[in-house]
Amino acid sequence: MIRSLSIAFAALSLSACVSVLPEPEAPDGLYRFGAMTETYPVDAVVAVREPEASRLLGSRVIVSENTAGALRLVRDVEWADNATRLMQVALLDAVNDAGAGVAVAYESGARADYELVWRIEDFSLAGTQARCSLEGTLVEARSRKVVAQTNVASTAAATGSANEARALALAEAGRSCVARIAGFVSEKAVAAEPAGEPE
């Protein structure tokens, strides 16, 4: 009997604690990268993975670094999807169909000549300055041989100090970085040489 009362009291106490927790605040605005203005052809089939990133930089939140080097969440603005997914979609958008090949999402399972493995090194704000830094590695899909690697970076200045303007600047820096990775893929992902005639 005493044990039953203790359990009931503990459950009641826990429910009381949960009820006073504040509800998470919804952001005032959700942001996307928007359409890519720079596009590049590719002559092979490239499977584009979602880039790797730290949990903070690759999520929906937007972060800013203060003068002491501490990262803080920017209030009232978030990405419409994880930053990693937005970058993957932007890169697929940046590779046009003018060449003999195509870029496809890695998770589609399509047979590819190459895979793009990439990583977000920085995607943050510093005051009104937006910064993006990516590392990309192009790998042969069958042999897993590394074909080429690159590091790209870009910055964009916000039009003002409002968080909305800063989020738009970070989206611009992200688009610029992704465009540079797309250019790298376009240059390095060449079509495989046709097999020679058997003797």
Tab-separated table of C-alpha atoms in Angstrom, residues 57 62 70 95 110 137 179:
chain	number	residue	atom	x	y	z
A	57	LEU	CA	26.047	23.272	-38.206
A	62	ILE	CA	21.315	29.172	-37.547
A	70	ALA	CA	31.409	30.989	-28.685
A	95	VAL	CA	24.275	20.567	-62.043
A	110	ALA	CA	20.959	4.872	-59.057
A	137	THR	CA	35.965	14.583	-52.300
A	179	ALA	CA	28.209	26.496	-56.755
